[in-house]
């Protein structure tokens, strides 16, 4: 029995060792997480890792720091494709959808760029999962392996060494899910075809808050965004938004999280006025804001 367990343990370690060269570190805005090699010089990671940084650094397994630029961004899957010239690592090949109960090995990069791994089983295959206004991922995977933030954008591998999917580590609605490899690769192909989507910004810092029932007006939901910062000379400042404002809706979409607001500031909304429903001093008002391009 001990011999069998030792062999099994060594086989899992061999899988991690064989796959880890294709997992890189992504650093942006003081954050560090992971990314997987999609193609030569192309890295797939999560939008949560990249945040507002247009040029994240990619740190290769041999310690080199390679600057990158965003080659594509998918608001439905929350995945980002980075172009990083000089990343010499084999690309992953997506495997088939696993079965519930299959072994799942998560591989990421630690803050010091060392390989970090976590083991468990495929616990749920479900979906669709709503990721934003009229956006969803058709299928997601949950695994029993614990995943800290450093695993975001990392690889999840099966016992056969094939790629199960890309880990998100709470990047989607606070849930730790794995985006199946087939969906992640389809997303990356679409990003290459469309190119980098236009992304807008308002120039605010905001946090989700619960609106007390007595403070809700007609059409106000239980959740909103509290403005905690307004950047000088930004679209928000030009529109007159203030610290302390409650943002209730952008256009006809209620706002409940900063991630949802970011999802809405894309494509045709960039550079065009949009109405933001604001509560200020107990009164509701409509403010016209023109998102600027990042």
mmCIF file of N, CA, C and O in Angstrom, residues 198-204 233-239 241 247 249-251 255 260-276 287-294:
data_model
loop_
_atom_site.group_PDB
_atom_site.id
_atom_site.type_symbol
_atom_site.label_atom_id
_atom_site.label_comp_id
_atom_site.label_asym_id
_atom_site.label_seq_id
_atom_site.Cartn_x
_atom_site.Cartn_y
_atom_site.Cartn_z
ATOM 1 N N UNK A 198 -12.583 48.084 -26.770
ATOM 2 C CA UNK A 198 -12.450 49.404 -26.147
ATOM 3 C C UNK A 198 -12.983 49.326 -24.721
ATOM 4 O O UNK A 198 -14.087 48.841 -24.469
ATOM 5 N N UNK A 199 -12.192 49.816 -23.790
ATOM 6 C CA UNK A 199 -12.595 49.807 -22.386
ATOM 7 C C UNK A 199 -12.618 51.238 -21.875
ATOM 8 O O UNK A 199 -11.697 52.021 -22.113
ATOM 9 N N UNK A 200 -13.691 51.569 -21.186
ATOM 10 C CA UNK A 200 -13.842 52.920 -20.682
ATOM 11 C C UNK A 200 -13.650 53.012 -19.183
ATOM 12 O O UNK A 200 -13.563 51.996 -18.480
ATOM 13 N N UNK A 201 -13.572 54.241 -18.687
ATOM 14 C CA UNK A 201 -13.472 54.459 -17.254
ATOM 15 C C UNK A 201 -14.153 55.776 -16.899
ATOM 16 O O UNK A 201 -14.301 56.676 -17.735
ATOM 17 N N UNK A 202 -14.571 55.864 -15.634
ATOM 18 C CA UNK A 202 -15.174 57.089 -15.124
ATOM 19 C C UNK A 202 -14.202 57.880 -14.264
ATOM 20 O O UNK A 202 -14.340 59.092 -14.118
ATOM 21 N N UNK A 203 -13.250 57.198 -13.655
ATOM 22 C CA UNK A 203 -12.301 57.888 -12.785
ATOM 23 C C UNK A 203 -12.769 57.958 -11.346
ATOM 24 O O UNK A 203 -12.530 58.957 -10.657
ATOM 25 N N UNK A 204 -13.417 56.884 -10.889
ATOM 26 C CA UNK A 204 -13.876 56.855 -9.501
ATOM 27 C C UNK A 204 -13.347 55.604 -8.813
ATOM 28 O O UNK A 204 -12.961 54.628 -9.461
ATOM 29 N N UNK A 233 -9.801 65.789 -12.959
ATOM 30 C CA UNK A 233 -9.794 65.875 -14.427
ATOM 31 C C UNK A 233 -10.246 64.571 -15.085
ATOM 32 O O UNK A 233 -9.813 64.232 -16.189
ATOM 33 N N UNK A 234 -11.104 63.811 -14.411
ATOM 34 C CA UNK A 234 -11.643 62.562 -14.951
ATOM 35 C C UNK A 234 -13.062 62.793 -15.457
ATOM 36 O O UNK A 234 -13.683 63.825 -15.164
ATOM 37 N N UNK A 235 -13.638 61.853 -16.212
ATOM 38 C CA UNK A 235 -15.032 61.989 -16.638
ATOM 39 C C UNK A 235 -15.985 62.185 -15.467
ATOM 40 O O UNK A 235 -16.936 62.969 -15.550
ATOM 41 N N UNK A 236 -15.731 61.481 -14.352
ATOM 42 C CA UNK A 236 -16.596 61.617 -13.176
ATOM 43 C C UNK A 236 -16.497 63.013 -12.587
ATOM 44 O O UNK A 236 -17.524 63.622 -12.212
ATOM 45 N N UNK A 237 -15.265 63.551 -12.506
ATOM 46 C CA UNK A 237 -15.087 64.902 -11.974
ATOM 47 C C UNK A 237 -15.745 65.934 -12.880
ATOM 48 O O UNK A 237 -16.401 66.874 -12.410
ATOM 49 N N UNK A 238 -15.580 65.761 -14.194
ATOM 50 C CA UNK A 238 -16.189 66.692 -15.140
ATOM 51 C C UNK A 238 -17.712 66.681 -15.053
ATOM 52 O O UNK A 238 -18.367 67.705 -15.283
ATOM 53 N N UNK A 239 -18.270 65.513 -14.709
ATOM 54 C CA UNK A 239 -19.729 65.393 -14.622
ATOM 55 C C UNK A 239 -20.263 65.860 -13.276
ATOM 56 O O UNK A 239 -21.481 65.952 -13.088
ATOM 57 N N UNK A 241 -19.649 64.293 -10.231
ATOM 58 C CA UNK A 241 -19.832 63.250 -9.220
ATOM 59 C C UNK A 241 -18.974 63.564 -8.000
ATOM 60 O O UNK A 241 -17.864 64.079 -8.120
ATOM 61 N N UNK A 247 -24.197 55.447 -6.408
ATOM 62 C CA UNK A 247 -24.505 55.167 -7.804
ATOM 63 C C UNK A 247 -25.500 54.015 -7.854
ATOM 64 O O UNK A 247 -25.210 52.901 -7.410
ATOM 65 N N UNK A 249 -27.591 53.233 -10.817
ATOM 66 C CA UNK A 249 -27.728 52.567 -12.115
ATOM 67 C C UNK A 249 -26.932 53.312 -13.168
ATOM 68 O O UNK A 249 -26.725 54.528 -13.083
ATOM 69 N N UNK A 250 -26.462 52.569 -14.149
ATOM 70 C CA UNK A 250 -25.855 53.136 -15.344
ATOM 71 C C UNK A 250 -26.797 52.824 -16.491
ATOM 72 O O UNK A 250 -26.998 51.650 -16.832
ATOM 73 N N UNK A 251 -27.373 53.863 -17.087
ATOM 74 C CA UNK A 251 -28.425 53.617 -18.053
ATOM 75 C C UNK A 251 -29.585 52.939 -17.375
ATOM 76 O O UNK A 251 -30.088 53.417 -16.349
ATOM 77 N N UNK A 255 -26.606 49.003 -10.490
ATOM 78 C CA UNK A 255 -25.213 48.758 -10.139
ATOM 79 C C UNK A 255 -25.126 48.130 -8.756
ATOM 80 O O UNK A 255 -25.654 48.677 -7.784
ATOM 81 N N UNK A 260 -19.301 44.954 -12.036
ATOM 82 C CA UNK A 260 -20.417 45.137 -12.955
ATOM 83 C C UNK A 260 -20.303 46.471 -13.682
ATOM 84 O O UNK A 260 -20.585 46.574 -14.882
ATOM 85 N N UNK A 261 -19.865 47.505 -12.968
ATOM 86 C CA UNK A 261 -19.675 48.803 -13.605
ATOM 87 C C UNK A 261 -18.601 48.714 -14.679
ATOM 88 O O UNK A 261 -18.774 49.240 -15.790
ATOM 89 N N UNK A 262 -17.498 48.042 -14.382
ATOM 90 C CA UNK A 262 -16.424 47.887 -15.367
ATOM 91 C C UNK A 262 -16.930 47.154 -16.597
ATOM 92 O O UNK A 262 -16.614 47.512 -17.739
ATOM 93 N N UNK A 263 -17.750 46.114 -16.383
ATOM 94 C CA UNK A 263 -18.305 45.351 -17.506
ATOM 95 C C UNK A 263 -19.145 46.220 -18.433
ATOM 96 O O UNK A 263 -19.213 45.984 -19.643
ATOM 97 N N UNK A 264 -19.797 47.227 -17.866
ATOM 98 C CA UNK A 264 -20.703 48.063 -18.664
ATOM 99 C C UNK A 264 -19.966 49.135 -19.450
ATOM 100 O O UNK A 264 -20.511 49.674 -20.425
ATOM 101 N N UNK A 265 -18.743 49.451 -19.048
ATOM 102 C CA UNK A 265 -17.998 50.541 -19.685
ATOM 103 C C UNK A 265 -17.129 50.005 -20.810
ATOM 104 O O UNK A 265 -15.897 50.102 -20.796
ATOM 105 N N UNK A 266 -17.768 49.412 -21.813
ATOM 106 C CA UNK A 266 -17.031 48.819 -22.927
ATOM 107 C C UNK A 266 -17.718 49.182 -24.242
ATOM 108 O O UNK A 266 -18.871 49.631 -24.276
ATOM 109 N N UNK A 267 -16.966 48.965 -25.318
ATOM 110 C CA UNK A 267 -17.531 49.076 -26.650
ATOM 111 C C UNK A 267 -18.101 50.437 -26.977
ATOM 112 O O UNK A 267 -17.457 51.472 -26.807
ATOM 113 N N UNK A 268 -19.356 50.449 -27.407
ATOM 114 C CA UNK A 268 -19.990 51.678 -27.889
ATOM 115 C C UNK A 268 -20.233 52.697 -26.788
ATOM 116 O O UNK A 268 -20.455 53.880 -27.079
ATOM 117 N N UNK A 269 -20.210 52.281 -25.521
ATOM 118 C CA UNK A 269 -20.429 53.244 -24.437
ATOM 119 C C UNK A 269 -19.237 54.189 -24.256
ATOM 120 O O UNK A 269 -19.388 55.259 -23.677
ATOM 121 N N UNK A 270 -18.068 53.777 -24.742
ATOM 122 C CA UNK A 270 -16.878 54.605 -24.583
ATOM 123 C C UNK A 270 -16.992 55.836 -25.482
ATOM 124 O O UNK A 270 -17.232 55.728 -26.687
ATOM 125 N N UNK A 271 -16.843 57.022 -24.878
ATOM 126 C CA UNK A 271 -16.889 58.257 -25.648
ATOM 127 C C UNK A 271 -18.274 58.796 -25.901
ATOM 128 O O UNK A 271 -18.432 59.827 -26.570
ATOM 129 N N UNK A 272 -19.296 58.124 -25.368
ATOM 130 C CA UNK A 272 -20.677 58.587 -25.547
ATOM 131 C C UNK A 272 -21.312 58.877 -24.191
ATOM 132 O O UNK A 272 -21.085 58.129 -23.232
ATOM 133 N N UNK A 273 -22.106 59.943 -24.104
ATOM 134 C CA UNK A 273 -22.753 60.252 -22.821
ATOM 135 C C UNK A 273 -23.690 59.130 -22.382
ATOM 136 O O UNK A 273 -24.393 58.525 -23.187
ATOM 137 N N UNK A 274 -23.670 58.851 -21.092
ATOM 138 C CA UNK A 274 -24.573 57.869 -20.520
ATOM 139 C C UNK A 274 -25.111 58.443 -19.215
ATOM 140 O O UNK A 274 -24.413 59.194 -18.509
ATOM 141 N N UNK A 275 -26.338 58.105 -18.894
ATOM 142 C CA UNK A 275 -26.972 58.629 -17.689
ATOM 143 C C UNK A 275 -26.686 57.718 -16.502
ATOM 144 O O UNK A 275 -26.885 56.503 -16.569
ATOM 145 N N UNK A 276 -26.171 58.333 -15.432
ATOM 146 C CA UNK A 276 -25.943 57.609 -14.190
ATOM 147 C C UNK A 276 -26.970 58.094 -13.168
ATOM 148 O O UNK A 276 -27.083 59.296 -12.908
ATOM 149 N N UNK A 287 -27.266 62.066 -13.701
ATOM 150 C CA UNK A 287 -26.036 62.751 -14.082
ATOM 151 C C UNK A 287 -25.546 62.172 -15.400
ATOM 152 O O UNK A 287 -25.459 60.948 -15.561
ATOM 153 N N UNK A 288 -25.233 63.035 -16.351
ATOM 154 C CA UNK A 288 -24.705 62.592 -17.635
ATOM 155 C C UNK A 288 -23.178 62.517 -17.560
ATOM 156 O O UNK A 288 -22.515 63.502 -17.222
ATOM 157 N N UNK A 289 -22.639 61.345 -17.853
ATOM 158 C CA UNK A 289 -21.196 61.118 -17.799
ATOM 159 C C UNK A 289 -20.759 60.539 -19.148
ATOM 160 O O UNK A 289 -21.459 59.699 -19.713
ATOM 161 N N UNK A 290 -19.604 60.966 -19.625
ATOM 162 C CA UNK A 290 -19.062 60.427 -20.870
ATOM 163 C C UNK A 290 -17.819 59.607 -20.541
ATOM 164 O O UNK A 290 -16.754 60.177 -20.254
ATOM 165 N N UNK A 291 -17.913 58.276 -20.533
ATOM 166 C CA UNK A 291 -16.742 57.433 -20.235
ATOM 167 C C UNK A 291 -15.607 57.699 -21.210
ATOM 168 O O UNK A 291 -15.828 57.775 -22.419
ATOM 169 N N UNK A 292 -14.405 57.841 -20.695
ATOM 170 C CA UNK A 292 -13.226 58.018 -21.531
ATOM 171 C C UNK A 292 -12.558 56.660 -21.764
ATOM 172 O O UNK A 292 -12.729 55.735 -20.964
ATOM 173 N N UNK A 293 -11.809 56.544 -22.835
ATOM 174 C CA UNK A 293 -11.138 55.288 -23.134
ATOM 175 C C UNK A 293 -9.868 55.161 -22.324
ATOM 176 O O UNK A 293 -9.138 56.140 -22.129
ATOM 177 N N UNK A 294 -9.605 53.967 -21.838
ATOM 178 C CA UNK A 294 -8.386 53.742 -21.061
ATOM 179 C C UNK A 294 -7.158 53.853 -21.957
ATOM 180 O O UNK A 294 -7.179 53.451 -23.091
#
